[in-house]
């Protein structure tokens, strides 16, 4: 079923280049003790072939980009960051609401430099970013549409498969459940003169099934479940575990996602949260999520 | 009709603060010879009240942000830049594909500075940006959803109305023609277990009508018409002029929008284009669009 679906959706433009890069990254990290795929940001679903309009998911990649940073601060860990173009990225995310010209001032010697005010924060993040560039522990792979995402997810998993249980798949991207098949898509921009269109969506096959069963059968797979309705959240998380047989569902509500998540596994429901005081002191919930997840992965590897 | 529509759509969160800012800007520029409203970027249409999914338009704000720069480089001109959050902005847009850490290097004295390689481009744009901050010729007003955009568009026009014919309204934003009325919107995230949804959209009333007739009756109004089908482009541009009675429709095709536009007015069709050589030498079509538009506005004022 997934094989058939892939034959119907277009490959990303830079498919060959990106695939090569991912394969080389995995070869390089064949002996690295832990390798993580973090997916981040939302996917678009085009409504027309010459895409003017599309359906998008609300996600700027906060969860994925911050988790990526915390994975990178673990020892002996390499990360592939599969992210939506223009969504948040590790280290630069701390400056996202800042016009970067605001960080700069003219120096005495005609140079342009980072202002005293912003210096500590820029220095800290620039150093961490530079280190990742130097030691090659981070590979950033971009996507925009749902089909780009699914293709690159599969390529990453296939490259990770030989690495066995040291692989963590951390599915934080907000992926559309729906799409419009190519053959039903309008060639040109929908004309407003023809009245408001009625958009008929189709379900995307659940990729978690082939991912867990075939693509990376030995990996530690964590998926996210985001809802707005508290009453169905845990039930839906448990159901996902039953269907896909992976290790962990991280359940969260849109309204409280920065304060509280629930780790739902086969034998436990564990609440992870940050208090108001912790948040004010700068603790992000992703720091705790990643710490706990690394411990669970450790037990998983030892089993 | 538009009045009724406004009563049905929510106001932006920061409505009062933004309105105040726009009014103060107009008071300050009461004697500035030319005042321009540039709209830029796409609008979102939420599919749910607790917004997880939305329909978006393909637009990163290239046209609007670059035009804004060229308006600002005209003498005696003030600009309100009504733009989609996270879309391109004047001056910083030149660094949009650059991770800003790539621009920085450690200096000898422990400072962090802009690298030699990027220095000329950063210096030029930083200086122009700083000048606009200092002389107050630019006001940036953000929006995200269709309803945010429409509310702020109306507020800007109302503040501009007393300024008469020295006002240019330059509507480069890619605004959705469709929306989902509040009363038809789902409270919670659409559930994939209930199958693929069928999304029924409604037409947004054409705001260009009240804008030209009531909101800014003395202003020079230029709208854009973007299509993917060459055969209907000019016909649709002319039809817009007939219906709304404004000064100018700038018609363009998605495929060639960076090379060629057609100025469609009541008495002429004028092609504005940049050659391959000009583009390679760094000339943007918006430079020519703005130059020509300023000339047309000049004649308009003199009449």
Coordinates of C-alpha atoms in Angstrom, one line a residue:
Chain A
X1 CA 0.0 0.0 0.0
X2 CA 2.7 2.5 0.9
X3 CA 4.7 1.3 -2.1
X4 CA 1.8 2.1 -4.4
X5 CA 1.3 5.5 -2.7
X6 CA 4.9 6.5 -3.3
X7 CA 4.6 5.7 -7.0
X8 CA 1.8 8.3 -7.1
X9 CA 3.5 11.2 -5.4
X10 CA 6.3 13.4 -6.9
X11 CA 9.8 13.1 -5.6
X12 CA 11.4 16.3 -4.1
X13 CA 13.4 18.4 -6.6
X14 CA 16.8 17.7 -4.9
X15 CA 16.1 14.1 -4.3
X16 CA 19.4 12.6 -5.5
X17 CA 21.6 15.2 -3.8
X18 CA 19.8 14.9 -0.5
X19 CA 19.8 11.1 -0.6
X20 CA 23.6 11.1 -1.3
X21 CA 24.2 13.5 1.6
X22 CA 22.1 11.3 4.0
X23 CA 23.9 8.1 3.0
X24 CA 27.3 9.7 3.5
X25 CA 26.3 11.0 6.9
X26 CA 25.3 7.5 7.9
X27 CA 28.5 6.0 6.6
X28 CA 30.5 8.6 8.5
X29 CA 28.6 7.8 11.7
X30 CA 28.6 4.0 11.4
X31 CA 30.5 3.8 14.7
X32 CA 28.8 6.7 16.5
X33 CA 26.9 5.2 19.5
X34 CA 23.6 7.0 18.9
X35 CA 22.0 8.3 15.8
X36 CA 18.8 10.3 15.9
X37 CA 16.3 11.3 13.2
X38 CA 14.3 14.4 14.3
X39 CA 11.4 15.5 12.0
X40 CA 10.2 19.0 12.5
X41 CA 7.6 21.5 11.2
X42 CA 4.4 21.1 9.1
X43 CA 3.9 19.8 5.7
X44 CA 2.0 21.5 2.9
X45 CA -0.7 19.9 0.7
X46 CA -1.0 21.6 -2.7
X47 CA -4.5 22.3 -4.0
X48 CA -3.3 23.0 -7.5
X49 CA -0.5 21.6 -9.7
X50 CA 0.9 25.1 -10.4
X51 CA 0.8 25.6 -6.7
X52 CA -0.8 28.9 -5.6
X53 CA -2.8 27.6 -2.7
X54 CA -2.1 24.8 -0.2
X55 CA -3.3 23.4 3.1
X56 CA -0.8 23.8 5.9
X57 CA -0.5 22.6 9.5
X58 CA 0.2 25.0 12.3
X59 CA 3.7 24.3 13.3
X60 CA 6.8 26.5 13.3
X61 CA 9.0 23.6 14.5
X62 CA 9.5 24.6 18.1
X63 CA 9.4 21.1 19.4
X64 CA 11.6 19.6 16.7
X65 CA 14.2 22.4 16.7
X66 CA 14.7 22.6 20.4
X67 CA 14.7 18.8 20.8
X68 CA 17.4 18.6 18.1
X69 CA 19.6 20.9 20.2
X70 CA 19.1 18.8 23.3
X71 CA 20.0 15.6 21.4
X72 CA 23.1 17.3 20.0
X73 CA 24.2 18.2 23.6
X74 CA 24.2 14.5 24.5
X75 CA 27.6 12.9 24.1
X76 CA 28.4 10.6 21.1
X77 CA 25.2 11.5 19.3
X78 CA 24.6 12.4 15.6
X79 CA 21.4 14.0 14.4
X80 CA 19.6 14.2 11.1
X81 CA 17.2 17.2 11.3
X82 CA 14.5 16.7 8.7
X83 CA 12.7 20.1 8.8
X84 CA 10.2 22.3 7.0
X85 CA 11.9 25.0 4.9
X86 CA 11.8 28.3 6.9
X87 CA 10.7 26.7 10.1
X88 CA 12.8 27.0 13.3
X89 CA 16.3 25.5 13.3
X90 CA 18.6 24.6 16.2
X91 CA 20.6 27.5 17.6
X92 CA 19.3 30.2 15.3
X93 CA 15.8 29.6 16.7
X94 CA 16.7 31.8 19.7
X95 CA 16.7 34.8 17.4
X96 CA 13.6 34.1 15.5
X97 CA 11.6 37.2 16.6
X98 CA 14.6 39.4 16.2
X99 CA 15.4 41.3 13.1
X100 CA 19.1 40.4 12.9
X101 CA 20.1 44.0 12.1
X102 CA 19.0 44.7 15.7
X103 CA 21.9 42.6 16.9
X104 CA 24.5 44.6 15.0
X105 CA 26.3 47.9 15.7
X106 CA 29.1 49.7 13.9
X107 CA 32.5 49.1 15.6
X108 CA 35.2 51.8 16.1
X109 CA 37.3 50.4 13.3
X110 CA 34.6 50.5 10.6
X111 CA 33.7 46.9 11.2
X112 CA 30.2 45.8 12.1
X113 CA 29.9 43.8 15.3
X114 CA 27.4 42.1 17.5
X115 CA 26.2 44.6 20.2
X116 CA 27.1 44.2 23.9
X117 CA 23.5 43.6 24.7
X118 CA 23.1 40.6 22.5
X119 CA 26.7 39.3 22.7
X120 CA 26.3 36.6 25.3
X121 CA 23.4 34.9 23.6
X122 CA 24.9 35.1 20.2
X123 CA 28.2 33.8 21.4
X124 CA 26.8 30.8 23.2
X125 CA 24.6 29.7 20.2
X126 CA 27.2 30.6 17.5
X127 CA 29.8 28.4 19.3
X128 CA 27.4 25.5 19.6
X129 CA 26.4 25.8 16.0
X130 CA 30.0 26.1 14.8
X131 CA 31.0 23.0 16.8
X132 CA 28.2 21.0 15.0
X133 CA 29.5 22.2 11.7
X134 CA 33.0 21.3 12.6
X135 CA 32.4 17.8 14.1
X136 CA 29.7 17.0 11.5
X137 CA 27.3 15.8 14.2
X138 CA 24.3 17.5 12.5
X139 CA 22.8 17.1 9.0
X140 CA 19.9 19.4 8.1
X141 CA 17.6 18.1 5.4
X142 CA 14.7 20.4 4.2
X143 CA 11.2 19.7 3.0
X144 CA 8.1 21.7 2.1
X145 CA 5.3 19.5 0.8
X146 CA 3.8 16.3 2.3
X147 CA 5.3 14.3 -0.6
X148 CA 8.8 15.8 -0.1
X149 CA 8.6 14.9 3.6
X150 CA 7.4 11.3 3.0
X151 CA 10.1 10.6 0.4
X152 CA 12.9 12.0 2.6
X153 CA 11.6 10.2 5.7
X154 CA 11.8 6.9 3.8
X155 CA 15.3 7.7 2.5
X156 CA 16.5 8.5 6.0
X157 CA 15.0 5.3 7.5
X158 CA 16.6 3.2 4.7
X159 CA 20.0 4.7 5.4
X160 CA 19.5 4.2 9.2
X161 CA 18.3 0.6 9.0
X162 CA 21.8 -1.1 9.1
X163 CA 22.5 0.9 12.3
X164 CA 20.0 -1.2 14.2
X165 CA 18.9 -0.4 17.7
X166 CA 21.2 2.6 18.2
X167 CA 18.8 4.5 16.0
X168 CA 16.1 6.8 17.5
X169 CA 13.3 8.0 15.2
X170 CA 11.7 11.1 16.8
X171 CA 8.7 12.1 14.8
X172 CA 7.9 15.7 15.9
X173 CA 6.8 17.0 12.5
X174 CA 3.1 17.9 12.1
X175 CA 2.3 15.8 9.0
X176 CA -1.0 16.2 7.2
X177 CA -3.3 13.2 7.4
X178 CA -5.0 14.3 4.1
X179 CA -3.9 15.0 0.6
X180 CA -5.3 15.7 -2.9
X181 CA -4.3 13.0 -5.4
X182 CA -2.4 14.3 -8.4
X183 CA -5.1 13.2 -10.8
X184 CA -7.8 15.2 -9.0
X185 CA -5.7 18.3 -8.8
X186 CA -6.5 21.4 -10.9
X187 CA -3.9 22.4 -13.5
X188 CA -4.3 26.1 -12.9
X189 CA -5.3 28.4 -10.1
X190 CA -8.8 27.8 -8.9
X191 CA -10.9 30.5 -10.4
X192 CA -12.9 32.6 -7.9
X193 CA -15.4 33.4 -10.7
X194 CA -16.5 29.8 -10.6
X195 CA -17.6 30.2 -7.0
X196 CA -16.1 28.8 -3.8
X197 CA -14.5 25.4 -4.5
X198 CA -15.4 22.3 -2.6
X199 CA -12.2 20.6 -1.7
X200 CA -12.3 16.8 -1.4
X201 CA -9.4 15.4 0.5
X202 CA -8.2 11.8 0.7
X203 CA -6.5 10.1 3.6
X204 CA -2.7 9.6 3.5
X205 CA -1.8 6.0 4.2
X206 CA -0.3 5.7 7.7
X207 CA 3.4 5.6 7.1
X208 CA 4.1 4.7 10.7
X209 CA 3.1 1.1 9.9
X210 CA 5.7 0.4 7.2
X211 CA 8.3 2.5 9.0
X212 CA 8.1 0.4 12.2
X213 CA 7.7 -2.9 10.5
X214 CA 9.9 -2.6 7.4
X215 CA 12.0 0.5 7.2
X216 CA 13.7 0.6 10.6
X217 CA 12.5 -2.6 12.4
X218 CA 15.3 -2.5 15.1
X219 CA 15.0 1.3 15.9
X220 CA 13.5 3.0 18.9
X221 CA 10.6 4.9 17.4
X222 CA 8.8 7.8 19.2
X223 CA 5.8 9.4 17.6
X224 CA 3.8 12.5 18.8
X225 CA 0.1 12.8 19.2
X226 CA -1.2 16.4 19.3
X227 CA -4.9 17.1 20.0
X228 CA -7.0 20.0 21.2
X229 CA -9.5 17.8 23.1
X230 CA -8.2 16.4 26.4
X231 CA -10.8 13.7 26.5
X232 CA -9.5 11.7 23.6
X233 CA -5.8 12.3 23.8
X234 CA -4.6 9.3 25.9
X235 CA -7.0 7.0 24.2
X236 CA -5.7 7.9 20.8
X237 CA -2.1 7.6 22.0
X238 CA -2.8 4.0 23.2
X239 CA -4.5 3.1 20.1
X240 CA -1.6 4.3 18.0
X241 CA 0.7 2.0 20.0
X242 CA -1.6 -1.0 19.5
X243 CA -1.7 -0.4 15.8
X244 CA 1.9 0.4 15.0
X245 CA 3.8 -1.5 17.8
X246 CA 6.4 1.1 18.3
X247 CA 8.0 2.1 21.6
X248 CA 6.5 5.4 22.5
X249 CA 3.8 7.9 21.9
X250 CA 4.4 11.4 23.3
X251 CA 0.9 12.8 23.8
X252 CA 0.3 16.5 24.1
X253 CA -2.5 19.1 23.9
X254 CA -2.1 22.1 21.7
X255 CA -3.0 24.4 24.6
X256 CA -0.4 23.1 27.1
X257 CA 2.2 21.6 24.8
X258 CA 5.0 23.7 26.3
X259 CA 4.3 22.7 29.9
X260 CA 3.2 19.1 29.8
X261 CA 3.4 15.9 27.8
X262 CA 2.6 12.3 28.6
X263 CA 4.9 9.5 27.6
X264 CA 2.6 6.6 26.7
X265 CA 4.3 3.3 26.3
X266 CA 3.1 -0.3 26.5
X267 CA 3.6 -0.6 30.2
X268 CA 3.3 3.0 31.5
X269 CA 1.9 6.5 31.3
X270 CA 4.4 8.9 32.5
X271 CA 3.8 12.7 32.8
X272 CA 6.7 15.0 32.0
X273 CA 6.2 18.6 32.9
X274 CA 7.9 21.9 33.6
X275 CA 6.6 24.2 36.3
X276 CA 6.0 27.9 35.8
X277 CA 9.1 28.7 37.8
X278 CA 11.2 26.3 35.7
X279 CA 9.9 27.9 32.5
X280 CA 10.7 31.4 33.8
X281 CA 14.2 30.2 34.6
X282 CA 14.6 29.1 31.0
X283 CA 14.0 25.4 31.2
X284 CA 12.3 24.1 28.1
X285 CA 10.2 20.9 28.3
X286 CA 12.2 19.4 25.4
X287 CA 15.2 19.2 27.7
X288 CA 13.3 16.9 30.0
X289 CA 11.7 15.0 27.1
X290 CA 15.1 14.3 25.5
X291 CA 16.7 13.3 28.8
X292 CA 14.0 10.8 29.6
X293 CA 13.9 9.5 26.1
X294 CA 17.7 8.9 26.1
X295 CA 17.2 6.8 29.3
X296 CA 14.4 4.8 27.7
X297 CA 16.5 4.2 24.6
X298 CA 19.4 3.1 26.8
X299 CA 17.2 0.4 28.4
X300 CA 15.9 -0.5 24.9
X301 CA 19.4 -1.1 23.6
X302 CA 20.4 -3.1 26.6
X303 CA 17.4 -5.4 26.1
Chain B
X1 CA -22.1 44.0 2.7
X2 CA -18.4 44.5 3.8
X3 CA -19.7 46.0 7.1
X4 CA -21.7 42.9 7.8
X5 CA -18.7 40.7 6.9
X6 CA -16.4 42.6 9.4
X7 CA -18.9 42.0 12.1
X8 CA -18.5 38.2 11.5
X9 CA -14.7 37.9 11.5
X10 CA -12.5 38.2 14.6
X11 CA -10.3 41.2 15.2
X12 CA -6.5 40.7 15.4
X13 CA -5.1 40.2 18.9
X14 CA -3.2 43.4 18.9
X15 CA -5.8 45.5 17.1
X16 CA -5.8 48.5 19.5
X17 CA -2.0 48.8 19.7
X18 CA -1.5 48.5 15.9
X19 CA -4.4 50.9 15.2
X20 CA -2.8 53.5 17.5
X21 CA 0.6 53.1 15.8
X22 CA -0.9 53.6 12.4
X23 CA -2.8 56.7 13.4
X24 CA 0.4 58.2 15.0
X25 CA 2.4 57.4 11.8
X26 CA -0.2 59.2 9.7
X27 CA -0.3 62.3 12.0
X28 CA 3.5 62.4 11.9
X29 CA 3.5 62.3 8.1
X30 CA 0.6 64.7 7.5
X31 CA 3.0 66.9 5.5
X32 CA 5.0 64.2 3.8
X33 CA 4.4 64.6 0.1
X34 CA 3.8 60.9 -0.6
X35 CA 2.5 58.1 1.6
X36 CA 2.3 54.5 0.5
X37 CA 0.6 51.4 1.8
X38 CA 2.3 48.3 0.6
X39 CA 0.6 45.0 1.4
X40 CA 2.7 41.8 1.2
X41 CA 2.6 38.0 1.7
X42 CA -0.2 35.5 1.9
X43 CA -3.1 35.2 4.2
X44 CA -4.2 32.1 6.1
X45 CA -7.7 30.7 6.3
X46 CA -8.2 28.6 9.5
X47 CA -10.1 25.3 9.1
X48 CA -10.7 24.9 12.8
X49 CA -11.3 27.3 15.7
X50 CA -8.4 25.9 17.7
X51 CA -6.3 26.4 14.6
X52 CA -4.2 23.4 13.7
X53 CA -4.8 23.4 10.0
X54 CA -5.3 26.3 7.6
X55 CA -5.3 27.1 3.9
X56 CA -2.5 29.3 2.8
X57 CA -1.4 31.1 -0.4
X58 CA 2.0 30.6 -2.0
X59 CA 3.7 33.9 -1.3
X60 CA 6.9 34.7 0.6
X61 CA 6.4 38.4 0.0
X62 CA 9.1 39.0 -2.6
X63 CA 7.1 41.5 -4.6
X64 CA 5.9 43.4 -1.6
X65 CA 9.2 43.6 0.4
X66 CA 11.3 44.6 -2.6
X67 CA 8.7 47.2 -3.8
X68 CA 8.7 48.6 -0.2
X69 CA 12.5 49.1 -0.5
X70 CA 12.2 51.0 -3.8
X71 CA 9.4 53.2 -2.4
X72 CA 11.6 54.0 0.5
X73 CA 14.4 55.0 -1.8
X74 CA 12.2 57.7 -3.4
X75 CA 12.5 61.1 -1.8
X76 CA 9.9 62.4 0.6
X77 CA 8.0 59.1 0.9
X78 CA 6.7 57.3 3.9
X79 CA 5.6 53.7 3.8
X80 CA 3.3 51.4 5.9
X81 CA 4.3 47.8 5.2
X82 CA 1.4 45.6 6.0
X83 CA 3.0 42.1 5.8
X84 CA 2.5 38.5 6.7
X85 CA 4.4 37.4 9.8
X86 CA 7.6 35.6 8.8
X87 CA 7.4 36.7 5.2
X88 CA 10.2 38.7 3.6
X89 CA 10.9 42.2 4.9
X90 CA 12.7 45.2 3.4
X91 CA 16.5 45.1 3.7
X92 CA 16.7 41.8 5.7
X93 CA 15.2 40.0 2.7
X94 CA 18.6 39.9 1.1
X95 CA 19.8 37.5 3.7
X96 CA 16.8 35.2 3.7
X97 CA 18.6 32.0 2.5
X98 CA 21.5 32.6 4.8
X99 CA 21.8 31.2 8.3
X100 CA 22.8 34.5 10.0
X101 CA 25.6 32.6 11.9
X102 CA 27.3 32.2 8.6
X103 CA 27.7 36.0 8.4
X104 CA 29.6 36.1 11.7
X105 CA 33.2 35.5 12.7
X106 CA 35.1 35.9 15.9
X107 CA 37.2 39.1 16.0
X108 CA 40.7 39.5 17.4
X109 CA 39.5 41.2 20.5
X110 CA 36.9 38.6 21.6
X111 CA 34.1 40.4 19.7
X112 CA 31.9 38.8 17.1
X113 CA 31.9 40.6 13.8
X114 CA 30.5 40.4 10.3
X115 CA 32.9 38.5 8.1
X116 CA 34.8 40.3 5.3
X117 CA 33.0 38.2 2.7
X118 CA 29.5 39.5 3.8
X119 CA 30.6 42.9 5.0
X120 CA 29.6 45.0 1.9
X121 CA 26.1 43.6 1.6
X122 CA 25.4 43.7 5.3
X123 CA 26.7 47.3 5.6
X124 CA 24.7 48.6 2.7
X125 CA 21.4 47.1 3.9
X126 CA 22.0 47.8 7.6
X127 CA 22.6 51.4 6.8
X128 CA 19.5 51.8 4.8
X129 CA 17.5 50.0 7.5
X130 CA 18.9 52.1 10.2
X131 CA 18.1 55.3 8.3
X132 CA 14.4 54.2 8.1
X133 CA 14.4 53.5 11.8
X134 CA 15.9 56.9 12.5
X135 CA 13.8 59.1 10.2
X136 CA 10.6 57.1 10.9
X137 CA 9.7 56.7 7.2
X138 CA 8.8 53.0 7.6
X139 CA 6.1 51.4 9.7
X140 CA 5.8 47.6 9.7
X141 CA 2.4 46.1 10.6
X142 CA 2.1 42.3 10.8
X143 CA -0.8 40.0 10.0
X144 CA -1.3 36.3 9.7
X145 CA -4.9 35.3 8.9
X146 CA -7.3 36.7 6.3
X147 CA -9.3 38.4 9.0
X148 CA -6.2 40.0 10.5
X149 CA -5.3 41.3 7.1
X150 CA -8.7 42.7 6.3
X151 CA -9.1 44.5 9.6
X152 CA -5.7 46.1 9.4
X153 CA -6.2 47.0 5.7
X154 CA -9.3 48.9 6.7
X155 CA -7.7 50.6 9.6
X156 CA -4.8 51.8 7.4
X157 CA -7.1 53.1 4.7
X158 CA -9.2 55.0 7.3
X159 CA -6.1 56.6 8.7
X160 CA -4.9 57.5 5.1
X161 CA -8.2 58.9 3.9
X162 CA -7.6 62.5 5.1
X163 CA -4.3 62.5 3.2
X164 CA -6.2 62.5 -0.1
X165 CA -4.5 62.0 -3.5
X166 CA -0.9 61.8 -2.1
X167 CA -1.8 58.3 -1.0
X168 CA -0.7 55.2 -3.0
X169 CA -2.4 51.9 -2.1
X170 CA -0.2 49.1 -3.5
X171 CA -1.9 45.8 -3.0
X172 CA 0.8 43.2 -3.5
X173 CA -0.4 40.7 -0.8
X174 CA -1.8 37.4 -2.0
X175 CA -5.2 37.5 -0.3
X176 CA -7.5 34.4 -0.1
X177 CA -10.7 34.6 -2.1
X178 CA -12.2 32.0 0.1
X179 CA -12.9 31.5 3.8
X180 CA -14.8 29.3 6.2
X181 CA -17.4 31.2 8.2
X182 CA -16.9 31.0 12.0
X183 CA -20.2 29.2 12.5
X184 CA -19.2 26.4 10.1
X185 CA -15.8 25.9 11.7
X186 CA -15.1 22.8 13.7
X187 CA -14.3 23.5 17.4
X188 CA -11.5 20.9 17.6
X189 CA -8.9 19.4 15.3
X190 CA -10.6 17.5 12.4
X191 CA -10.4 13.8 13.3
X192 CA -8.7 11.6 10.7
X193 CA -10.7 8.6 12.1
X194 CA -13.8 10.2 10.7
X195 CA -12.4 10.0 7.2
X196 CA -11.1 12.7 4.9
X197 CA -13.0 15.9 5.4
X198 CA -14.9 17.7 2.7
X199 CA -14.1 21.4 3.1
X200 CA -16.7 23.8 2.0
X201 CA -15.4 27.3 1.4
X202 CA -17.3 30.5 1.0
X203 CA -16.3 33.5 -1.1
X204 CA -14.9 36.5 0.7
X205 CA -16.7 39.7 -0.4
X206 CA -14.4 41.8 -2.7
X207 CA -12.9 44.5 -0.4
X208 CA -11.5 46.4 -3.3
X209 CA -15.1 47.8 -3.9
X210 CA -15.5 49.5 -0.5
X211 CA -11.8 50.4 -0.5
X212 CA -11.9 52.4 -3.7
X213 CA -15.4 53.8 -3.2
X214 CA -15.5 54.6 0.6
X215 CA -12.3 53.9 2.4
X216 CA -9.8 56.0 0.3
X217 CA -11.8 57.6 -2.5
X218 CA -9.1 60.1 -3.4
X219 CA -6.1 57.7 -3.4
X220 CA -4.1 56.1 -6.3
X221 CA -5.0 52.4 -6.0
X222 CA -2.9 49.7 -7.7
X223 CA -4.0 46.1 -7.4
X224 CA -2.2 42.9 -8.6
X225 CA -3.7 40.1 -10.6
X226 CA -1.7 36.9 -10.5
X227 CA -2.7 33.9 -12.7
X228 CA -1.1 30.8 -14.0
X229 CA -3.0 30.8 -17.3
X230 CA -1.8 33.4 -19.8
X231 CA -5.1 33.3 -21.8
X232 CA -7.2 34.8 -19.2
X233 CA -4.8 37.2 -17.5
X234 CA -5.4 40.5 -19.3
X235 CA -9.1 39.9 -19.6
X236 CA -9.4 39.4 -15.9
X237 CA -7.3 42.6 -15.2
X238 CA -9.6 44.7 -17.4
X239 CA -12.6 43.2 -15.8
X240 CA -11.2 44.2 -12.3
X241 CA -10.8 47.8 -13.5
X242 CA -14.4 47.9 -14.8
X243 CA -15.8 46.6 -11.6
X244 CA -13.7 48.5 -9.0
X245 CA -12.9 51.8 -10.9
X246 CA -9.4 52.1 -9.5
X247 CA -6.3 53.4 -11.4
X248 CA -4.2 50.4 -12.1
X249 CA -4.1 46.6 -12.3
X250 CA -0.6 45.1 -12.4
X251 CA -1.1 41.8 -14.2
X252 CA 1.4 39.0 -13.9
X253 CA 1.8 35.2 -14.5
X254 CA 3.2 33.1 -11.7
X255 CA 5.7 31.5 -14.0
X256 CA 7.3 34.8 -15.3
X257 CA 6.4 37.2 -12.4
X258 CA 10.0 38.2 -11.9
X259 CA 10.6 39.2 -15.5
X260 CA 7.4 40.7 -16.8
X261 CA 4.3 42.5 -15.7
X262 CA 1.6 44.4 -17.6
X263 CA 0.3 47.7 -16.3
X264 CA -3.4 47.7 -17.2
X265 CA -5.2 51.0 -16.8
X266 CA -8.3 52.5 -18.4
X267 CA -6.4 53.9 -21.4
X268 CA -3.4 51.7 -21.8
X269 CA -1.7 48.4 -21.5
X270 CA 2.0 48.8 -20.8
X271 CA 4.5 46.0 -20.5
X272 CA 7.2 46.4 -17.9
X273 CA 10.0 43.9 -18.1
X274 CA 13.6 43.2 -17.1
X275 CA 15.9 41.4 -19.5
X276 CA 18.0 38.4 -18.6
X277 CA 21.1 40.6 -18.6
X278 CA 19.5 43.2 -16.4
X279 CA 18.5 40.5 -13.9
X280 CA 22.0 39.0 -13.8
X281 CA 23.3 42.5 -13.1
X282 CA 21.0 42.7 -10.1
X283 CA 18.1 44.7 -11.5
X284 CA 14.8 43.7 -9.9
X285 CA 11.6 44.2 -11.8
X286 CA 10.2 46.0 -8.7
X287 CA 12.6 48.9 -9.3
X288 CA 11.0 49.5 -12.6
X289 CA 7.5 48.9 -11.4
X290 CA 7.9 51.5 -8.6
X291 CA 9.6 54.1 -10.9
X292 CA 6.8 53.9 -13.4
X293 CA 4.1 53.9 -10.7
X294 CA 5.6 57.0 -9.1
X295 CA 5.3 58.7 -12.4
X296 CA 1.7 57.7 -12.9
X297 CA 0.9 58.8 -9.4
X298 CA 2.5 62.2 -10.1
X299 CA 0.2 62.7 -13.1
X300 CA -2.7 61.6 -11.1
X301 CA -2.0 64.1 -8.4
X302 CA -1.5 66.9 -10.9
X303 CA -4.9 66.1 -12.4

